[in-house]
């Protein structure tokens, strides 16, 4: 079974609008971390935001917020006031705490295009 | 604070050759992980090193190996290169590699096999 599922193949958003990128995960661990990364066409992976499994509040980081619904095992990224520079691939990732699973596992990514 | 530095940025090799990629983590970071990214397979974990010890390993053949030095710098080696090894190889570092610590990535080494 896939650990991280990102099903939206491509997303389009108008500049200055908000957009939600979906991510669901699968784990039986109680302790895990969820991360979102941005990868522009140039290739570098940029860390955006982190949510811990025990965090009661949704994480926020500037224009990025994470809509964490633990019971549903979802960790959607919300980008407010989209900018042209937000056009990129976005990856959701999880790190579990147990032994062999303690590595960062990525979803397949979502392409976001911001229209002027 | 300098970020994660990977060298070289681009590399062209032929089948059967071997290659060594280098990664210098952010100062103070002791965990270094390596990933392979291809259009077909996405991002796949290769291995993680912490304090010169391999802590975790992905599902790759033994041709892929790595090591970490006492200054936390890491190298990755691929021997007997195959066409399918063409990929973007990303290195990431974190303080200690725990579940709460984000990994910070370098710009990657783009390896092309002819």
XYZ file of C-alpha atoms in Angstrom:
230
model
C 0.000 0.000 0.000
C 1.178 3.489 -0.775
C 2.316 5.432 2.241
C 1.635 8.836 0.715
C -1.089 9.454 -1.849
C -1.341 12.568 -3.952
C -4.013 12.022 -6.567
C -4.401 15.449 -8.158
C -2.355 15.220 -11.380
C -2.242 18.921 -12.039
C -3.770 21.966 -10.472
C -4.409 25.428 -11.839
C -5.081 28.530 -9.783
C -5.539 32.188 -10.583
C -2.941 34.554 -9.178
C -3.906 35.928 -5.724
C -6.387 33.120 -5.075
C -5.993 30.313 -2.554
C -5.406 26.688 -3.529
C -5.494 23.393 -1.626
C -3.203 20.504 -2.516
C -4.376 17.147 -1.201
C -2.349 14.524 0.611
C -3.424 11.366 2.402
C -1.094 9.056 4.268
C -1.055 5.588 5.700
C 0.697 4.602 8.907
C 0.101 2.603 12.053
C 2.683 4.612 13.983
C 1.546 7.012 16.676
C 4.561 9.238 16.183
C 5.285 10.582 12.719
C 6.052 13.788 10.913
C 4.453 15.196 7.779
C 6.277 17.538 5.449
C 5.580 19.493 2.298
C 8.238 20.369 -0.237
C 8.228 22.527 -3.353
C 10.295 21.655 -6.412
C 10.516 24.338 -9.125
C 11.572 23.374 -12.632
C 15.190 24.104 -11.683
C 15.138 20.982 -9.522
C 15.941 22.041 -5.968
C 13.652 20.744 -3.210
C 12.489 23.497 -0.890
C 11.083 22.663 2.541
C 7.791 24.485 3.146
C 6.061 23.259 6.279
C 6.034 20.539 8.943
C 3.245 18.972 11.014
C 3.878 16.551 13.855
C 1.420 13.786 14.616
C 0.994 15.045 18.179
C 0.543 18.675 17.206
C -2.950 19.796 18.100
C -2.868 22.940 16.014
C -2.492 23.118 12.267
C 0.943 24.308 11.187
C 1.288 27.657 9.452
C 4.289 29.220 7.762
C 3.645 32.533 6.041
C 1.289 31.890 3.110
C 1.401 28.138 3.724
C -0.828 26.295 6.125
C -1.425 22.631 6.664
C -4.950 21.315 7.143
C -4.218 18.313 9.353
C -7.066 15.853 9.894
C -5.565 12.992 11.857
C -8.599 10.719 11.912
C -8.896 10.988 8.141
C -5.113 10.692 7.741
C -4.975 13.731 5.549
C -2.499 16.611 5.498
C -3.559 19.069 2.840
C -1.418 22.070 1.983
C -3.178 25.390 1.599
C -1.415 28.193 -0.253
C -3.065 31.564 0.186
C -2.714 34.514 -2.197
C -0.993 32.485 -4.927
C 1.912 34.062 -6.757
C 3.383 33.267 -10.165
C 6.485 31.958 -8.410
C 4.380 29.281 -6.723
C 4.217 27.369 -10.016
C 6.109 24.153 -9.235
C 5.781 20.506 -8.221
C 4.645 19.993 -4.641
C 5.490 16.876 -2.688
C 3.945 15.581 0.498
C 6.239 13.393 2.614
C 6.078 11.434 5.851
C 8.632 10.138 8.273
C 7.581 7.405 10.660
C 9.408 6.656 13.866
C 9.910 2.920 13.672
C 13.199 1.323 12.630
C 13.164 0.372 8.961
C 10.306 2.742 8.256
C 12.166 5.690 9.668
C 12.892 7.359 6.382
C 11.276 10.162 4.483
C 8.716 8.718 2.072
C 7.395 10.963 -0.695
C 4.195 11.041 -2.671
C 4.275 11.308 -6.461
C 3.752 15.042 -6.359
C 1.270 17.552 -7.734
C 1.998 20.107 -10.425
C 0.657 23.546 -9.612
C 0.370 26.212 -12.285
C -0.485 29.761 -11.303
C -2.215 31.785 -14.004
C -1.734 35.584 -14.217
C 24.226 29.812 6.924
C 25.310 27.871 3.844
C 22.878 25.299 2.532
C 23.489 21.753 1.412
C 26.104 21.642 -1.322
C 26.213 18.894 -3.907
C 28.939 18.402 -6.463
C 29.066 18.076 -9.342
C 25.809 19.575 -10.626
C 25.902 17.670 -13.883
C 27.645 14.492 -14.896
C 27.716 12.435 -18.074
C 28.986 8.876 -17.924
C 28.846 5.766 -20.078
C 27.541 2.330 -19.189
C 29.872 0.274 -17.052
C 31.675 3.236 -15.531
C 31.453 4.217 -11.906
C 30.669 7.586 -10.368
C 31.086 9.328 -7.015
C 28.798 12.128 -5.914
C 29.571 14.431 -3.027
C 27.384 16.162 -0.464
C 28.291 18.726 2.188
C 25.488 19.159 4.732
C 24.436 22.307 6.513
C 26.893 23.117 9.288
C 25.893 21.278 12.466
C 23.730 18.720 10.679
C 24.802 15.154 11.347
C 22.237 13.231 9.320
C 22.615 12.945 5.556
C 20.178 11.140 3.276
C 20.349 10.387 -0.434
C 17.469 10.105 -2.890
C 17.106 9.186 -6.533
C 14.490 11.041 -8.560
C 13.283 9.815 -11.948
C 10.138 10.704 -13.935
C 8.908 7.119 -13.731
C 9.669 6.172 -10.120
C 9.530 9.565 -8.451
C 11.624 10.185 -5.353
C 13.145 7.042 -3.920
C 15.171 6.783 -0.743
C 18.673 5.391 -1.144
C 20.241 5.556 2.307
C 20.712 7.648 5.411
C 23.886 8.220 7.389
C 24.256 9.535 10.891
C 27.581 9.973 12.668
C 29.413 7.965 9.984
C 27.035 4.991 10.308
C 24.442 3.892 7.780
C 21.181 4.061 9.666
C 18.751 3.047 6.980
C 18.861 1.734 3.437
C 16.376 1.745 0.577
C 15.659 -0.946 -1.966
C 18.562 -0.470 -4.339
C 21.146 -2.967 -5.608
C 24.559 -3.221 -4.014
C 26.028 -1.143 -6.846
C 24.805 1.840 -4.887
C 26.884 2.574 -1.829
C 27.682 5.504 0.360
C 29.688 6.692 3.269
C 29.883 9.572 5.682
C 33.005 11.199 7.025
C 33.715 12.544 10.488
C 32.870 16.096 9.333
C 29.421 14.789 8.226
C 30.201 15.195 4.540
C 28.906 12.259 2.537
C 29.681 10.565 -0.727
C 27.585 8.253 -2.824
C 29.097 5.798 -5.265
C 27.444 3.944 -8.108
C 29.458 1.229 -9.806
C 28.875 -0.479 -13.151
C 26.511 2.228 -14.328
C 23.377 1.252 -16.234
C 21.164 3.367 -18.476
C 18.457 3.243 -15.817
C 20.721 5.033 -13.345
C 20.144 8.283 -15.227
C 18.427 10.460 -12.653
C 18.582 13.474 -10.403
C 20.380 12.477 -7.206
C 19.414 14.574 -4.222
C 21.169 14.823 -0.907
C 19.440 16.139 2.202
C 20.640 16.931 5.695
C 18.995 17.396 9.059
C 20.195 17.841 12.603
C 19.735 14.229 13.645
C 17.192 12.737 11.281
C 14.245 12.453 13.664
C 10.555 12.525 12.755
C 10.243 16.162 13.809
C 13.183 17.458 11.810
C 12.770 18.660 8.245
C 15.402 17.595 5.774
C 17.001 20.336 3.744
C 18.003 19.454 0.220
C 20.833 20.391 -2.054
C 20.334 21.347 -5.699
C 21.074 17.797 -6.808
C 23.424 16.115 -9.242
C 21.921 15.331 -12.612
C 23.508 12.124 -13.857
C 23.131 11.083 -17.482
C 24.265 7.671 -18.683
C 25.029 7.264 -22.380
